[in-house]
């Protein structure tokens, strides 16, 4: 997923311009006593009046990913050198016993409320949040915030294709839904929670006209707006997230993190009918690469197009990952570009008797790394 990173610096300059349109006269920097000062060293063009909520999460074995202190800041048109200088309306103050400690710092704009370090989002609206950076904090001096703000949303689309050996079969796909697409974001761990079994994210499929090819349905090609938004982040079981973060150089953890949320893989489910038989309820992971046995991160401002090939005995998934500069740049009928990364997610075998089984409730889907 590293291919997506080089596009975000382009987008970062435009992100903050969308956050606030009010203006104030530029004035001199006023030192703030007994609290840290912050500057945006991201080359981001923050508009005067933009508010930020800055959170400092613990990074020791006893308090990692817990909010230790926080503050509300705004950009009033002041600069420190070439960077925007943030003025505190509620200063971030480090507890005396933790002065000089390292923290994972993230900032969010607009400065919305949080619960235990997490933010409840409206997926219909942009949610801007930086990745955490590890810094030492004192109640004086300036801290350079070097990570840009991202709109933490991604989009998911689907193409359903018949395998060549199933070309003569009548295959119908209905009731497509994404399972596990929560609306709560945890900046410290990049986890996403808030999904319920009752609250599925439905997907609108469009039948593909018969033109000699094997594609039968699509979502997001002829109409990009049909692709649903999901929060970018890590969708995986708790132990998998812990192992992933422990290997991430941005965290440099010397212990296995335990202050994590109970989550699972992002899944897709749908009903399949073959030659009138069915339905078979199919559930397959979207954030687990069965071929490589690893979990996938969802990156912000990125489209994830799942090409799902179905036959009488298996479901094969190829994922196309495309970074974007702006959601508004995508036109109807958009094509996958050269910077698309293709990921083979593996096969899911239908057993025991394939489509000929009289009792469809006995059919199961098994992943394969082959």
PDB file of N, CA, C and O in Angstrom, residues 36 38 54-70 92-107 130-140 143-147 187-188 250-253 255:
ATOM      1  N   UNK A  36       2.699  23.526  25.586  1.00  0.00           N
ATOM      2  CA  UNK A  36       3.443  23.384  24.342  1.00  0.00           C
ATOM      3  C   UNK A  36       2.769  24.198  23.246  1.00  0.00           C
ATOM      4  O   UNK A  36       1.550  24.368  23.223  1.00  0.00           O
ATOM      5  N   UNK A  38       2.352  24.648  18.943  1.00  0.00           N
ATOM      6  CA  UNK A  38       2.354  23.754  17.788  1.00  0.00           C
ATOM      7  C   UNK A  38       2.374  24.554  16.494  1.00  0.00           C
ATOM      8  O   UNK A  38       1.716  25.598  16.381  1.00  0.00           O
ATOM      9  N   UNK A  54      -5.932  18.557  19.250  1.00  0.00           N
ATOM     10  CA  UNK A  54      -4.655  17.846  19.295  1.00  0.00           C
ATOM     11  C   UNK A  54      -4.677  16.906  20.491  1.00  0.00           C
ATOM     12  O   UNK A  54      -4.951  17.326  21.621  1.00  0.00           O
ATOM     13  N   UNK A  55      -4.397  15.639  20.240  1.00  0.00           N
ATOM     14  CA  UNK A  55      -4.434  14.614  21.285  1.00  0.00           C
ATOM     15  C   UNK A  55      -3.063  13.978  21.428  1.00  0.00           C
ATOM     16  O   UNK A  55      -2.399  13.672  20.432  1.00  0.00           O
ATOM     17  N   UNK A  56      -2.651  13.781  22.682  1.00  0.00           N
ATOM     18  CA  UNK A  56      -1.397  13.105  22.992  1.00  0.00           C
ATOM     19  C   UNK A  56      -1.736  11.764  23.648  1.00  0.00           C
ATOM     20  O   UNK A  56      -2.315  11.725  24.744  1.00  0.00           O
ATOM     21  N   UNK A  57      -1.406  10.687  22.955  1.00  0.00           N
ATOM     22  CA  UNK A  57      -1.666   9.341  23.455  1.00  0.00           C
ATOM     23  C   UNK A  57      -0.396   8.781  24.091  1.00  0.00           C
ATOM     24  O   UNK A  57       0.714   9.022  23.612  1.00  0.00           O
ATOM     25  N   UNK A  58      -0.568   7.997  25.153  1.00  0.00           N
ATOM     26  CA  UNK A  58       0.581   7.369  25.781  1.00  0.00           C
ATOM     27  C   UNK A  58       1.248   6.370  24.867  1.00  0.00           C
ATOM     28  O   UNK A  58       0.613   5.784  23.981  1.00  0.00           O
ATOM     29  N   UNK A  59       2.547   6.154  25.079  1.00  0.00           N
ATOM     30  CA  UNK A  59       3.261   5.152  24.266  1.00  0.00           C
ATOM     31  C   UNK A  59       4.125   4.238  25.128  1.00  0.00           C
ATOM     32  O   UNK A  59       5.035   3.593  24.615  1.00  0.00           O
ATOM     33  N   UNK A  60       3.838   4.200  26.431  1.00  0.00           N
ATOM     34  CA  UNK A  60       4.526   3.238  27.292  1.00  0.00           C
ATOM     35  C   UNK A  60       3.692   1.966  27.374  1.00  0.00           C
ATOM     36  O   UNK A  60       2.523   1.932  26.950  1.00  0.00           O
ATOM     37  N   UNK A  61       4.257   0.937  27.950  1.00  0.00           N
ATOM     38  CA  UNK A  61       3.553  -0.342  28.008  1.00  0.00           C
ATOM     39  C   UNK A  61       2.287  -0.252  28.862  1.00  0.00           C
ATOM     40  O   UNK A  61       1.337  -0.998  28.649  1.00  0.00           O
ATOM     41  N   UNK A  62       2.266   0.673  29.816  1.00  0.00           N
ATOM     42  CA  UNK A  62       1.116   0.772  30.715  1.00  0.00           C
ATOM     43  C   UNK A  62       0.014   1.700  30.200  1.00  0.00           C
ATOM     44  O   UNK A  62      -1.147   1.541  30.575  1.00  0.00           O
ATOM     45  N   UNK A  63       0.365   2.681  29.378  1.00  0.00           N
ATOM     46  CA  UNK A  63      -0.668   3.641  28.959  1.00  0.00           C
ATOM     47  C   UNK A  63      -0.764   3.816  27.450  1.00  0.00           C
ATOM     48  O   UNK A  63      -1.382   4.771  26.981  1.00  0.00           O
ATOM     49  N   UNK A  64      -0.183   2.917  26.665  1.00  0.00           N
ATOM     50  CA  UNK A  64      -0.158   3.121  25.222  1.00  0.00           C
ATOM     51  C   UNK A  64      -1.579   3.196  24.651  1.00  0.00           C
ATOM     52  O   UNK A  64      -2.487   2.479  25.047  1.00  0.00           O
ATOM     53  N   UNK A  65      -1.743   4.157  23.710  1.00  0.00           N
ATOM     54  CA  UNK A  65      -2.977   4.411  22.971  1.00  0.00           C
ATOM     55  C   UNK A  65      -4.085   5.023  23.830  1.00  0.00           C
ATOM     56  O   UNK A  65      -5.210   5.194  23.348  1.00  0.00           O
ATOM     57  N   UNK A  66      -3.798   5.328  25.095  1.00  0.00           N
ATOM     58  CA  UNK A  66      -4.764   6.041  25.931  1.00  0.00           C
ATOM     59  C   UNK A  66      -4.492   7.534  25.858  1.00  0.00           C
ATOM     60  O   UNK A  66      -3.334   7.964  25.830  1.00  0.00           O
ATOM     61  N   UNK A  67      -5.546   8.350  25.844  1.00  0.00           N
ATOM     62  CA  UNK A  67      -5.374   9.803  25.825  1.00  0.00           C
ATOM     63  C   UNK A  67      -4.823  10.261  27.170  1.00  0.00           C
ATOM     64  O   UNK A  67      -5.435  10.043  28.214  1.00  0.00           O
ATOM     65  N   UNK A  68      -3.647  10.892  27.144  1.00  0.00           N
ATOM     66  CA  UNK A  68      -3.035  11.418  28.356  1.00  0.00           C
ATOM     67  C   UNK A  68      -3.390  12.892  28.539  1.00  0.00           C
ATOM     68  O   UNK A  68      -3.701  13.344  29.640  1.00  0.00           O
ATOM     69  N   UNK A  69      -3.365  13.647  27.455  1.00  0.00           N
ATOM     70  CA  UNK A  69      -3.714  15.055  27.505  1.00  0.00           C
ATOM     71  C   UNK A  69      -4.129  15.504  26.113  1.00  0.00           C
ATOM     72  O   UNK A  69      -3.840  14.831  25.116  1.00  0.00           O
ATOM     73  N   UNK A  70      -4.805  16.642  26.041  1.00  0.00           N
ATOM     74  CA  UNK A  70      -5.303  17.133  24.759  1.00  0.00           C
ATOM     75  C   UNK A  70      -5.556  18.622  24.856  1.00  0.00           C
ATOM     76  O   UNK A  70      -5.580  19.204  25.943  1.00  0.00           O
ATOM     77  N   UNK A  92      -2.860  22.295  25.503  1.00  0.00           N
ATOM     78  CA  UNK A  92      -2.485  20.923  25.852  1.00  0.00           C
ATOM     79  C   UNK A  92      -1.421  21.003  26.936  1.00  0.00           C
ATOM     80  O   UNK A  92      -0.339  21.555  26.712  1.00  0.00           O
ATOM     81  N   UNK A  93      -1.715  20.476  28.108  1.00  0.00           N
ATOM     82  CA  UNK A  93      -0.807  20.553  29.253  1.00  0.00           C
ATOM     83  C   UNK A  93      -0.414  19.146  29.669  1.00  0.00           C
ATOM     84  O   UNK A  93      -1.264  18.303  29.970  1.00  0.00           O
ATOM     85  N   UNK A  94       0.883  18.879  29.697  1.00  0.00           N
ATOM     86  CA  UNK A  94       1.393  17.564  30.067  1.00  0.00           C
ATOM     87  C   UNK A  94       1.412  17.449  31.589  1.00  0.00           C
ATOM     88  O   UNK A  94       1.888  18.363  32.278  1.00  0.00           O
ATOM     89  N   UNK A  95       0.892  16.354  32.145  1.00  0.00           N
ATOM     90  CA  UNK A  95       0.976  16.157  33.597  1.00  0.00           C
ATOM     91  C   UNK A  95       2.425  16.238  34.076  1.00  0.00           C
ATOM     92  O   UNK A  95       3.346  15.775  33.388  1.00  0.00           O
ATOM     93  N   UNK A  96       2.638  16.826  35.260  1.00  0.00           N
ATOM     94  CA  UNK A  96       3.989  17.083  35.763  1.00  0.00           C
ATOM     95  C   UNK A  96       4.852  15.831  35.755  1.00  0.00           C
ATOM     96  O   UNK A  96       6.024  15.869  35.361  1.00  0.00           O
ATOM     97  N   UNK A  97       4.274  14.714  36.190  1.00  0.00           N
ATOM     98  CA  UNK A  97       5.058  13.483  36.305  1.00  0.00           C
ATOM     99  C   UNK A  97       5.426  12.887  34.955  1.00  0.00           C
ATOM    100  O   UNK A  97       6.240  11.958  34.890  1.00  0.00           O
ATOM    101  N   UNK A  98       4.863  13.411  33.857  1.00  0.00           N
ATOM    102  CA  UNK A  98       5.152  12.875  32.530  1.00  0.00           C
ATOM    103  C   UNK A  98       5.849  13.885  31.629  1.00  0.00           C
ATOM    104  O   UNK A  98       5.975  13.645  30.428  1.00  0.00           O
ATOM    105  N   UNK A  99       6.300  14.995  32.200  1.00  0.00           N
ATOM    106  CA  UNK A  99       7.032  15.977  31.416  1.00  0.00           C
ATOM    107  C   UNK A  99       8.261  15.352  30.777  1.00  0.00           C
ATOM    108  O   UNK A  99       9.024  14.644  31.441  1.00  0.00           O
ATOM    109  N   UNK A 100       8.443  15.583  29.486  1.00  0.00           N
ATOM    110  CA  UNK A 100       9.592  15.038  28.772  1.00  0.00           C
ATOM    111  C   UNK A 100       9.381  13.643  28.240  1.00  0.00           C
ATOM    112  O   UNK A 100      10.264  13.118  27.541  1.00  0.00           O
ATOM    113  N   UNK A 101       8.236  13.033  28.536  1.00  0.00           N
ATOM    114  CA  UNK A 101       7.950  11.704  28.007  1.00  0.00           C
ATOM    115  C   UNK A 101       7.604  11.786  26.519  1.00  0.00           C
ATOM    116  O   UNK A 101       7.234  12.834  26.001  1.00  0.00           O
ATOM    117  N   UNK A 102       7.711  10.665  25.849  1.00  0.00           N
ATOM    118  CA  UNK A 102       7.285  10.577  24.455  1.00  0.00           C
ATOM    119  C   UNK A 102       5.800  10.245  24.398  1.00  0.00           C
ATOM    120  O   UNK A 102       5.275   9.516  25.254  1.00  0.00           O
ATOM    121  N   UNK A 103       5.141  10.781  23.380  1.00  0.00           N
ATOM    122  CA  UNK A 103       3.721  10.548  23.172  1.00  0.00           C
ATOM    123  C   UNK A 103       3.466  10.338  21.684  1.00  0.00           C
ATOM    124  O   UNK A 103       4.237  10.787  20.836  1.00  0.00           O
ATOM    125  N   UNK A 104       2.358   9.646  21.394  1.00  0.00           N
ATOM    126  CA  UNK A 104       1.856   9.594  20.028  1.00  0.00           C
ATOM    127  C   UNK A 104       0.857  10.736  19.867  1.00  0.00           C
ATOM    128  O   UNK A 104      -0.175  10.763  20.525  1.00  0.00           O
ATOM    129  N   UNK A 105       1.169  11.679  18.990  1.00  0.00           N
ATOM    130  CA  UNK A 105       0.354  12.874  18.838  1.00  0.00           C
ATOM    131  C   UNK A 105      -0.367  12.837  17.495  1.00  0.00           C
ATOM    132  O   UNK A 105       0.233  12.556  16.450  1.00  0.00           O
ATOM    133  N   UNK A 106      -1.666  13.128  17.541  1.00  0.00           N
ATOM    134  CA  UNK A 106      -2.482  13.214  16.335  1.00  0.00           C
ATOM    135  C   UNK A 106      -3.341  14.459  16.442  1.00  0.00           C
ATOM    136  O   UNK A 106      -3.646  14.932  17.545  1.00  0.00           O
ATOM    137  N   UNK A 107      -3.734  15.014  15.308  1.00  0.00           N
ATOM    138  CA  UNK A 107      -4.618  16.171  15.333  1.00  0.00           C
ATOM    139  C   UNK A 107      -5.752  15.996  14.345  1.00  0.00           C
ATOM    140  O   UNK A 107      -5.619  15.341  13.313  1.00  0.00           O
ATOM    141  N   UNK A 130      -4.816  13.258  11.200  1.00  0.00           N
ATOM    142  CA  UNK A 130      -3.443  12.897  10.839  1.00  0.00           C
ATOM    143  C   UNK A 130      -3.088  11.527  11.401  1.00  0.00           C
ATOM    144  O   UNK A 130      -3.713  11.044  12.353  1.00  0.00           O
ATOM    145  N   UNK A 131      -2.088  10.895  10.826  1.00  0.00           N
ATOM    146  CA  UNK A 131      -1.462   9.756  11.476  1.00  0.00           C
ATOM    147  C   UNK A 131      -0.729  10.246  12.714  1.00  0.00           C
ATOM    148  O   UNK A 131      -0.355  11.418  12.809  1.00  0.00           O
ATOM    149  N   UNK A 132      -0.498   9.356  13.663  1.00  0.00           N
ATOM    150  CA  UNK A 132       0.231   9.767  14.855  1.00  0.00           C
ATOM    151  C   UNK A 132       1.717   9.935  14.537  1.00  0.00           C
ATOM    152  O   UNK A 132       2.254   9.287  13.633  1.00  0.00           O
ATOM    153  N   UNK A 133       2.369  10.841  15.276  1.00  0.00           N
ATOM    154  CA  UNK A 133       3.817  10.951  15.236  1.00  0.00           C
ATOM    155  C   UNK A 133       4.324  10.916  16.667  1.00  0.00           C
ATOM    156  O   UNK A 133       3.671  11.407  17.591  1.00  0.00           O
ATOM    157  N   UNK A 134       5.478  10.300  16.849  1.00  0.00           N
ATOM    158  CA  UNK A 134       6.033  10.129  18.190  1.00  0.00           C
ATOM    159  C   UNK A 134       6.933  11.314  18.513  1.00  0.00           C
ATOM    160  O   UNK A 134       7.922  11.559  17.824  1.00  0.00           O
ATOM    161  N   UNK A 135       6.575  12.073  19.572  1.00  0.00           N
ATOM    162  CA  UNK A 135       7.340  13.255  19.956  1.00  0.00           C
ATOM    163  C   UNK A 135       7.421  13.341  21.474  1.00  0.00           C
ATOM    164  O   UNK A 135       6.565  12.823  22.195  1.00  0.00           O
ATOM    165  N   UNK A 136       8.462  14.008  21.949  1.00  0.00           N
ATOM    166  CA  UNK A 136       8.573  14.341  23.365  1.00  0.00           C
ATOM    167  C   UNK A 136       7.826  15.645  23.623  1.00  0.00           C
ATOM    168  O   UNK A 136       7.896  16.577  22.819  1.00  0.00           O
ATOM    169  N   UNK A 137       7.115  15.713  24.732  1.00  0.00           N
ATOM    170  CA  UNK A 137       6.333  16.900  25.048  1.00  0.00           C
ATOM    171  C   UNK A 137       6.739  17.481  26.393  1.00  0.00           C
ATOM    172  O   UNK A 137       6.931  16.753  27.373  1.00  0.00           O
ATOM    173  N   UNK A 138       6.875  18.796  26.405  1.00  0.00           N
ATOM    174  CA  UNK A 138       7.086  19.572  27.619  1.00  0.00           C
ATOM    175  C   UNK A 138       6.006  20.664  27.623  1.00  0.00           C
ATOM    176  O   UNK A 138       5.289  20.841  26.646  1.00  0.00           O
ATOM    177  N   UNK A 139       5.899  21.369  28.703  1.00  0.00           N
ATOM    178  CA  UNK A 139       4.942  22.472  28.754  1.00  0.00           C
ATOM    179  C   UNK A 139       5.581  23.790  28.341  1.00  0.00           C
ATOM    180  O   UNK A 139       5.327  24.848  28.919  1.00  0.00           O
ATOM    181  N   UNK A 140       6.408  23.702  27.323  1.00  0.00           N
ATOM    182  CA  UNK A 140       7.011  24.882  26.707  1.00  0.00           C
ATOM    183  C   UNK A 140       7.570  24.457  25.358  1.00  0.00           C
ATOM    184  O   UNK A 140       7.628  23.262  25.044  1.00  0.00           O
ATOM    185  N   UNK A 143       6.275  22.395  18.948  1.00  0.00           N
ATOM    186  CA  UNK A 143       6.242  21.049  18.382  1.00  0.00           C
ATOM    187  C   UNK A 143       5.822  21.169  16.926  1.00  0.00           C
ATOM    188  O   UNK A 143       4.796  21.799  16.617  1.00  0.00           O
ATOM    189  N   UNK A 144       6.604  20.603  16.031  1.00  0.00           N
ATOM    190  CA  UNK A 144       6.271  20.628  14.611  1.00  0.00           C
ATOM    191  C   UNK A 144       5.418  19.414  14.269  1.00  0.00           C
ATOM    192  O   UNK A 144       5.844  18.272  14.429  1.00  0.00           O
ATOM    193  N   UNK A 145       4.195  19.679  13.811  1.00  0.00           N
ATOM    194  CA  UNK A 145       3.319  18.613  13.366  1.00  0.00           C
ATOM    195  C   UNK A 145       3.636  18.328  11.894  1.00  0.00           C
ATOM    196  O   UNK A 145       3.310  19.123  11.013  1.00  0.00           O
ATOM    197  N   UNK A 146       4.319  17.222  11.647  1.00  0.00           N
ATOM    198  CA  UNK A 146       4.845  16.951  10.310  1.00  0.00           C
ATOM    199  C   UNK A 146       3.937  16.054   9.476  1.00  0.00           C
ATOM    200  O   UNK A 146       4.152  15.932   8.265  1.00  0.00           O
ATOM    201  N   UNK A 147       2.952  15.420  10.096  1.00  0.00           N
ATOM    202  CA  UNK A 147       2.050  14.557   9.330  1.00  0.00           C
ATOM    203  C   UNK A 147       0.853  15.350   8.838  1.00  0.00           C
ATOM    204  O   UNK A 147       0.189  16.026   9.619  1.00  0.00           O
ATOM    205  N   UNK A 187      -7.621   7.179  16.224  1.00  0.00           N
ATOM    206  CA  UNK A 187      -6.390   7.678  15.600  1.00  0.00           C
ATOM    207  C   UNK A 187      -5.121   6.987  16.082  1.00  0.00           C
ATOM    208  O   UNK A 187      -4.188   6.799  15.300  1.00  0.00           O
ATOM    209  N   UNK A 188      -5.065   6.610  17.360  1.00  0.00           N
ATOM    210  CA  UNK A 188      -3.832   6.035  17.896  1.00  0.00           C
ATOM    211  C   UNK A 188      -3.505   4.695  17.250  1.00  0.00           C
ATOM    212  O   UNK A 188      -2.350   4.413  16.925  1.00  0.00           O
ATOM    213  N   UNK A 250       6.640   3.453  12.405  1.00  0.00           N
ATOM    214  CA  UNK A 250       6.102   4.702  12.944  1.00  0.00           C
ATOM    215  C   UNK A 250       5.793   4.606  14.432  1.00  0.00           C
ATOM    216  O   UNK A 250       5.738   5.619  15.132  1.00  0.00           O
ATOM    217  N   UNK A 251       5.582   3.405  14.917  1.00  0.00           N
ATOM    218  CA  UNK A 251       5.276   3.209  16.338  1.00  0.00           C
ATOM    219  C   UNK A 251       6.506   2.812  17.139  1.00  0.00           C
ATOM    220  O   UNK A 251       6.659   3.222  18.295  1.00  0.00           O
ATOM    221  N   UNK A 252       7.370   1.996  16.543  1.00  0.00           N
ATOM    222  CA  UNK A 252       8.600   1.545  17.216  1.00  0.00           C
ATOM    223  C   UNK A 252       8.285   0.940  18.577  1.00  0.00           C
ATOM    224  O   UNK A 252       8.958   1.214  19.577  1.00  0.00           O
ATOM    225  N   UNK A 253       7.258   0.109  18.633  1.00  0.00           N
ATOM    226  CA  UNK A 253       6.866  -0.522  19.890  1.00  0.00           C
ATOM    227  C   UNK A 253       7.852  -1.616  20.263  1.00  0.00           C
ATOM    228  O   UNK A 253       8.258  -2.432  19.425  1.00  0.00           O
ATOM    229  N   UNK A 255       7.039  -3.689  22.697  1.00  0.00           N
ATOM    230  CA  UNK A 255       6.174  -4.623  23.407  1.00  0.00           C
ATOM    231  C   UNK A 255       4.945  -4.868  22.547  1.00  0.00           C
ATOM    232  O   UNK A 255       4.651  -4.101  21.623  1.00  0.00           O
TER     233      UNK A 255
END
